[in-house]
mmCIF file of C-alpha atoms in Angstrom:
data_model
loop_
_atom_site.group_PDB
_atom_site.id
_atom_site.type_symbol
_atom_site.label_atom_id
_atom_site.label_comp_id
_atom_site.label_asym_id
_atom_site.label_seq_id
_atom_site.Cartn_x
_atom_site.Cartn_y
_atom_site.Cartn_z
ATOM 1 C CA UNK A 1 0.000 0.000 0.000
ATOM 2 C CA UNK A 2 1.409 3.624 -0.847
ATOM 3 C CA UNK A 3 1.476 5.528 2.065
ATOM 4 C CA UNK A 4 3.126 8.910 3.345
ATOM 5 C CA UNK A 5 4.050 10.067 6.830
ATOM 6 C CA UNK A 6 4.930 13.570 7.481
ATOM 7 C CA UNK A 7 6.708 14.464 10.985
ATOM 8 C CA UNK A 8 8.326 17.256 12.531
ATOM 9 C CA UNK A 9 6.218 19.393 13.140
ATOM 10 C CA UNK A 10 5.542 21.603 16.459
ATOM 11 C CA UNK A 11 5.746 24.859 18.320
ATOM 12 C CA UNK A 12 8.512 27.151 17.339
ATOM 13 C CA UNK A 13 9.169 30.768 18.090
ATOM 14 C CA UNK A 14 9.249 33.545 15.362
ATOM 15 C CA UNK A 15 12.615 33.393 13.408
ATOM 16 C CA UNK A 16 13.360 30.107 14.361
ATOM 17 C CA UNK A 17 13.820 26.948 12.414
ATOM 18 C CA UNK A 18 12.464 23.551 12.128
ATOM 19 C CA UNK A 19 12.815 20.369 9.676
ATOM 20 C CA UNK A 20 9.782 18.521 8.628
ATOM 21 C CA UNK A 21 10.174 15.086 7.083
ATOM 22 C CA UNK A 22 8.126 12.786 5.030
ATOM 23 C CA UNK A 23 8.589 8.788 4.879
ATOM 24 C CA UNK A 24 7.011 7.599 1.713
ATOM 25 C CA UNK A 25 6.601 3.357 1.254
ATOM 26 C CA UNK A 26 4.811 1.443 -1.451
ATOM 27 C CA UNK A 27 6.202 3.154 -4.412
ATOM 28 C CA UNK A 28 8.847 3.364 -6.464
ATOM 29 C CA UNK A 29 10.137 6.571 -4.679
ATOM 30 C CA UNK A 30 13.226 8.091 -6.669
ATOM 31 C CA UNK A 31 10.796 7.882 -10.093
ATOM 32 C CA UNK A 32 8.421 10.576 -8.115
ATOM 33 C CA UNK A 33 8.329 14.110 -7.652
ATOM 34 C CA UNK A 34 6.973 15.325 -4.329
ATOM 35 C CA UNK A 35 5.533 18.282 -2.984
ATOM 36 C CA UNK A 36 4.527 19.873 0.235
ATOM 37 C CA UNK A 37 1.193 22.085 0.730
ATOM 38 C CA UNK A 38 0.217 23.936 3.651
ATOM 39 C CA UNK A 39 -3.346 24.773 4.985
ATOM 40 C CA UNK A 40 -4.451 27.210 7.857
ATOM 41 C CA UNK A 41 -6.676 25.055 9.902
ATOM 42 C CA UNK A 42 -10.136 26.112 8.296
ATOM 43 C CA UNK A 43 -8.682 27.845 5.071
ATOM 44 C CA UNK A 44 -8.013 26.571 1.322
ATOM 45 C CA UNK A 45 -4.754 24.440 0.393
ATOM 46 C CA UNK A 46 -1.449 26.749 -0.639
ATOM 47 C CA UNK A 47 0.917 25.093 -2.689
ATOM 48 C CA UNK A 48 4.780 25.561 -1.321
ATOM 49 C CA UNK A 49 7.264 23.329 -3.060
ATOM 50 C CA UNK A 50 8.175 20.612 -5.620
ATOM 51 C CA UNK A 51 11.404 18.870 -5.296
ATOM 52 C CA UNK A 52 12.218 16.318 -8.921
ATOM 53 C CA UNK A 53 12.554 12.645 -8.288
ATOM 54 C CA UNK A 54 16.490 12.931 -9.061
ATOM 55 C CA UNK A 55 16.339 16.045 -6.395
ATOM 56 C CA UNK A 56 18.361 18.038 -9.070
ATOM 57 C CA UNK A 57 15.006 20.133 -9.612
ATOM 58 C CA UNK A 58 13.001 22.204 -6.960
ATOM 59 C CA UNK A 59 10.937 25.365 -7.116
ATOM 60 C CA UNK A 60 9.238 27.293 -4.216
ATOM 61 C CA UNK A 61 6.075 29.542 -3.987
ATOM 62 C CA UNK A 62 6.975 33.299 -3.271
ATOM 63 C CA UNK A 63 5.949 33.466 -0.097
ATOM 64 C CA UNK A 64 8.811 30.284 1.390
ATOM 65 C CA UNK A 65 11.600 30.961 -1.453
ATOM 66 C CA UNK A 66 14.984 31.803 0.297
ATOM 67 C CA UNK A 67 13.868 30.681 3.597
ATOM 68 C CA UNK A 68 12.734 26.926 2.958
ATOM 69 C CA UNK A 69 15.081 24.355 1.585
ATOM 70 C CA UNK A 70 13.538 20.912 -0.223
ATOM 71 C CA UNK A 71 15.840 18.227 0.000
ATOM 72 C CA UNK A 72 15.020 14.474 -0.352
ATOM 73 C CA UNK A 73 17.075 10.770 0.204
ATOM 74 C CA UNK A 74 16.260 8.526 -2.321
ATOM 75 C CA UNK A 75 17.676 5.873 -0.383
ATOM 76 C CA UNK A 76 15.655 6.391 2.650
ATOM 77 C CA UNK A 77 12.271 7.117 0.640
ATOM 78 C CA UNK A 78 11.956 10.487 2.827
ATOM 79 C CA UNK A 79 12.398 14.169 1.681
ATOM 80 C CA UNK A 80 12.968 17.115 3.991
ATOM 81 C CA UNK A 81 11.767 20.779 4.496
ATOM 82 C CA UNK A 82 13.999 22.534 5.816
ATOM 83 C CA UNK A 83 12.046 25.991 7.808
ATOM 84 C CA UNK A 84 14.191 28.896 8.523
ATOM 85 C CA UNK A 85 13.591 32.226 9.546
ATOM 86 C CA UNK A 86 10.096 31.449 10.504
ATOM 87 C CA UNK A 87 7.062 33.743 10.649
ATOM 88 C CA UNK A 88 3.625 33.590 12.171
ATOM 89 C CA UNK A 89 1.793 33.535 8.812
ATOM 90 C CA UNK A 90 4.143 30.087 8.031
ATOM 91 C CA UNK A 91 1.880 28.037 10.977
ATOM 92 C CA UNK A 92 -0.187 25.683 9.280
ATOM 93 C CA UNK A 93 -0.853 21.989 8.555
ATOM 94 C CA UNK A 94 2.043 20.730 6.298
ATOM 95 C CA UNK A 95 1.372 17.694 3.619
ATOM 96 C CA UNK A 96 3.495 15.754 1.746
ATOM 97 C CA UNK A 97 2.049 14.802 -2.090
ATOM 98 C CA UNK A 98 3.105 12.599 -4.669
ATOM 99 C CA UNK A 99 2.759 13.245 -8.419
ATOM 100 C CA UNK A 100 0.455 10.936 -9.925
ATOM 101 C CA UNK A 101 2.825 10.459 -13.025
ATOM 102 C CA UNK A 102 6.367 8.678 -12.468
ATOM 103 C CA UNK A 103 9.419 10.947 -14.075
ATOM 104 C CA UNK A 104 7.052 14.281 -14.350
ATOM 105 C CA UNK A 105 7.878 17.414 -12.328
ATOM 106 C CA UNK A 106 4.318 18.399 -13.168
ATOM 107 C CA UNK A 107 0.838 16.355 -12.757
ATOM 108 C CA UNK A 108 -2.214 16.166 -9.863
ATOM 109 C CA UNK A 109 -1.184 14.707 -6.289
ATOM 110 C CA UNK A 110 -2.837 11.155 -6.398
ATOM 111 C CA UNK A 111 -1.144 10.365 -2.786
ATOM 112 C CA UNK A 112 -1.105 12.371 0.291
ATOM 113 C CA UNK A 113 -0.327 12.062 4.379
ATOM 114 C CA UNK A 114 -2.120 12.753 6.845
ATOM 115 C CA UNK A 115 0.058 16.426 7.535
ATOM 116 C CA UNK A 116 1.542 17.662 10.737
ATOM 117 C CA UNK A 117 0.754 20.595 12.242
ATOM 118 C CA UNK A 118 3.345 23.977 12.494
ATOM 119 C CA UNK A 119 2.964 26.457 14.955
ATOM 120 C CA UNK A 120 4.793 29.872 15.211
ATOM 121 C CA UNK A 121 4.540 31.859 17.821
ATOM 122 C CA UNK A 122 5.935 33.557 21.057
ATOM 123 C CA UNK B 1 0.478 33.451 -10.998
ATOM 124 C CA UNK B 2 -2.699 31.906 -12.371
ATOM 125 C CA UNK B 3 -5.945 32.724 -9.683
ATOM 126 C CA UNK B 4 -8.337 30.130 -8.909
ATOM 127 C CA UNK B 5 -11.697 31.049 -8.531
ATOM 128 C CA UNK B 6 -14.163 28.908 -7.279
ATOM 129 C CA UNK B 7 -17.953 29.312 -7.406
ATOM 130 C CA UNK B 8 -19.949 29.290 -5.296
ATOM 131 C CA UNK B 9 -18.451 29.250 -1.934
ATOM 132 C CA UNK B 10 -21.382 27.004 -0.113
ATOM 133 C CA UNK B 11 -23.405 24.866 -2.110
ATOM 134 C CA UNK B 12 -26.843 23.220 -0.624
ATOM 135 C CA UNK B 13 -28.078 20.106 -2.281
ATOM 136 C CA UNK B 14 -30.507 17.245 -1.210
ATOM 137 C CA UNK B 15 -29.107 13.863 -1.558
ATOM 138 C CA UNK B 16 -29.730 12.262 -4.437
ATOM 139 C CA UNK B 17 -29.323 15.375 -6.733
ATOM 140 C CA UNK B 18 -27.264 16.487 -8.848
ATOM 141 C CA UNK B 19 -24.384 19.206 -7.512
ATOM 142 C CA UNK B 20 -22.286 21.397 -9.940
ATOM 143 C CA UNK B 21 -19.234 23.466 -9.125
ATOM 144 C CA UNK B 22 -17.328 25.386 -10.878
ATOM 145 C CA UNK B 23 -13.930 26.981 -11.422
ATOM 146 C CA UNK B 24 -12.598 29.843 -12.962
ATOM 147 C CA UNK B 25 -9.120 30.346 -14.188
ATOM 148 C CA UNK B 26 -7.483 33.700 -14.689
ATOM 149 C CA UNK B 27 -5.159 32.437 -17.536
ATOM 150 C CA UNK B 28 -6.326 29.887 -20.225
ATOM 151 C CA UNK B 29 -4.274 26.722 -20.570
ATOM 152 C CA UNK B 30 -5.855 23.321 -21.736
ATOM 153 C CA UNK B 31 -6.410 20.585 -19.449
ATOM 154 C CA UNK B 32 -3.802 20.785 -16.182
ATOM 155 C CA UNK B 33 -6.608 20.959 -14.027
ATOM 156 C CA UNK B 34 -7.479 18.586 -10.813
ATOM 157 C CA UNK B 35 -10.140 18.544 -8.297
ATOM 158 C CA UNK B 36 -9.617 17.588 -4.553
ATOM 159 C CA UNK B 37 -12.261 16.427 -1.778
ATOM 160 C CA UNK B 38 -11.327 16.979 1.677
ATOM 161 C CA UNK B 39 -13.352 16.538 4.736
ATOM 162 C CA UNK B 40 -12.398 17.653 8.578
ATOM 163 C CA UNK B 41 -9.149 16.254 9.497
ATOM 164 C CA UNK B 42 -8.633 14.541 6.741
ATOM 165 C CA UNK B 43 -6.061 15.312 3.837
ATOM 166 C CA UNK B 44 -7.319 16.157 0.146
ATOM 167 C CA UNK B 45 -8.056 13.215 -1.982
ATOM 168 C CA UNK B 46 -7.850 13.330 -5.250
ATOM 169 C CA UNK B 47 -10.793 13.138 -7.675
ATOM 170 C CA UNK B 48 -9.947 14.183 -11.201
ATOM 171 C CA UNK B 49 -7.046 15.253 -13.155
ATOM 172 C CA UNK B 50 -6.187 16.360 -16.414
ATOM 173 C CA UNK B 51 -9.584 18.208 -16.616
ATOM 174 C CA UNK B 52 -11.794 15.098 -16.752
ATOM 175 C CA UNK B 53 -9.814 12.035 -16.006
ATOM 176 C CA UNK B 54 -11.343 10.322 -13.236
ATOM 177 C CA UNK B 55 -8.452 8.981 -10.707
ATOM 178 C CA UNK B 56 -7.948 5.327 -9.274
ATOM 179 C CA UNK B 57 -11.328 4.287 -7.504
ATOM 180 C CA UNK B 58 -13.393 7.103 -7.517
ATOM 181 C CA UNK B 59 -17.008 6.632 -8.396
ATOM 182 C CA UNK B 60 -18.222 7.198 -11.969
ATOM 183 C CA UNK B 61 -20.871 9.748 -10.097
ATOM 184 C CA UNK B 62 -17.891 12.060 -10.361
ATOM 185 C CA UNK B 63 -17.314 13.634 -13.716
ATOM 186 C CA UNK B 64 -14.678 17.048 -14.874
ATOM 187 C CA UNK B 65 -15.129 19.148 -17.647
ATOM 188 C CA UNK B 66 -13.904 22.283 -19.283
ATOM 189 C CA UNK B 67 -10.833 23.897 -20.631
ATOM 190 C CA UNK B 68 -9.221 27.379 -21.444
ATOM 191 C CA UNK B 69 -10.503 28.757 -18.137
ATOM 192 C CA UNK B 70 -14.018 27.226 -16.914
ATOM 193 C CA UNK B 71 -13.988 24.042 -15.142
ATOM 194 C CA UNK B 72 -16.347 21.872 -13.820
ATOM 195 C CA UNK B 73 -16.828 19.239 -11.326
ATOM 196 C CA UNK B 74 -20.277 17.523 -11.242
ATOM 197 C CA UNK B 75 -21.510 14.675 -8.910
ATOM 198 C CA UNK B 76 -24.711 12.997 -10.558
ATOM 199 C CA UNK B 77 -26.507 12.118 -7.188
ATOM 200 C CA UNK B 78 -25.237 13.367 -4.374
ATOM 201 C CA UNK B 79 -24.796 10.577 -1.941
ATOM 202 C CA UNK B 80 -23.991 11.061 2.043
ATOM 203 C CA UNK B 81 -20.399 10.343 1.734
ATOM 204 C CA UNK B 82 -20.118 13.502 -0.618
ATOM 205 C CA UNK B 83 -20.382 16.347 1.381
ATOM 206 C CA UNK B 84 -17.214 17.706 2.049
ATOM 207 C CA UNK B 85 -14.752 20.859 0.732
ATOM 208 C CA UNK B 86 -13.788 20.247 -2.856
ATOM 209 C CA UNK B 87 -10.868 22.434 -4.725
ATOM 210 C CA UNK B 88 -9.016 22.602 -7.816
ATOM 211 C CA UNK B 89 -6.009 23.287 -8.531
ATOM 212 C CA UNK B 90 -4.438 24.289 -11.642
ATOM 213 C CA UNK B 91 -0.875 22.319 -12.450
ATOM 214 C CA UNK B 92 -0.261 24.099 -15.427
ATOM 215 C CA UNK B 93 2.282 27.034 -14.181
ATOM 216 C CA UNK B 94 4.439 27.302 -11.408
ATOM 217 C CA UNK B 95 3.384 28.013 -8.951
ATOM 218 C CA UNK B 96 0.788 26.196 -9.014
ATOM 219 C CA UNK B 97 -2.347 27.322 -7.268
ATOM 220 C CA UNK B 98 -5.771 25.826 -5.851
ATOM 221 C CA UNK B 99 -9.104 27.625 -5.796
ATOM 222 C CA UNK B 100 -10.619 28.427 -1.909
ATOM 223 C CA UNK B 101 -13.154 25.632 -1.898
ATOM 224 C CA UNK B 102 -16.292 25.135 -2.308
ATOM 225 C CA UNK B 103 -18.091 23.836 0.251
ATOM 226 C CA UNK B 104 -20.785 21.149 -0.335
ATOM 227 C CA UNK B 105 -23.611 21.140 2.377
ATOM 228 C CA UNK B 106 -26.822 18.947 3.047
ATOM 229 C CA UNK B 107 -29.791 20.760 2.280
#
């Protein structure tokens, strides 16, 4: 069964960092992109970032680009999100997707987990 | 960046009937176009792609249409199971960007 597992997340104070991860299993992982999206509890779905399956490709929404860092370890089946700098309008419920098409950047998320919740504040 | 707009924000149907929702893009591209159901606490799960491709084990009551900029999700008869908050999201552009829901209600 394809599955993903986020983890990482918590309570962090403004400006300060924190590394989510995401465990995929029941897939050929290194032939997938991945993304993460975040979502306010109660508000709509913002995209944040795409990592390739090689990892030689990633791109970032506006609002995370030169303070978040996608990395992933094809031979652990996890990718990373590295959080720096933090800010209060970052807290949010972080998922991990999979692109329904193997060796595409680009294409729907057929596979999600369940997210893990970030929280920024003093 | 390519805006999403959904229509309308709540939508009130009986089971058994028929819902349509709709989204709006504000660039035309062809078919890079998905929908997403999510309920509370749960995470999206995928419905359609590609505009009107239906994805692994989802019901036939679910059909997409549309392309350039108007989208559409319809669900033939609404059953219990199908109210929830549904978005699209266009994959055509980085970045790429969903629409703010729509949510579907019991009337």
């Amino acid at each position: 069964e394809e599955q993903l597992v986020e983890s990482g997340g918590g309570l962090v104070q403004p400006g300060g960092s924190l590394r989510l991860s995401c465990a995929a299993s029941g897939f050929t992982f290194r032939s997938y992109a991945m993304h993460w999206v975040r979502q306010v509890p109660g508000k709509g779905l913002e995209w944040v970032a795409v990592i390739s399956g090689s990892g030689g490709s990633t791109y970032y929404a506006d609002s995370v680009k030169g303070r978040f860092i996608f990395s992933r370890d094809n031979s652990k089946n996890t990718v990373s999100l590295q959080m720096d700098n933090l800010r209060a309008e970052d807290s949010a419920v972080y998922f991990c997707a999979k692109v329904i098409v193997a060796r595409f950047i680009d294409g729907a998320f057929d596979l999600w987990g369940p997210g893990t919740m970030v929280t920024v504040s003093s | 960046e390519i805006v999403m707009t959904q229509s309308p924000a709540t939508l009130s149907v009986s089971p058994g009937e028929r819902a349509t929702l709709s989204c709006r893009a504000s660039q035309s591209f062809s078919s890079n176009l998905a929908w997403y159901q999510q309920k509370p606490g749960q995470a999206p799960r995928l419905l359609i792609y590609a505009a009107s491709t239906r994805a692994t084990g989802i019901p036939a009551r679910f059909s997409g249409s549309g392309s350039g900029t108007e989208f559409t999700l319809t669900i033939s008869s609404l059953q219990s199971e199908d109210f929830a908050v549904y978005y699209c999201q266009q994959y055509n552009k980085w970045p790429y960007s969903f629409g703010r829901g729509t949510k579907l209600e019991i009337k």
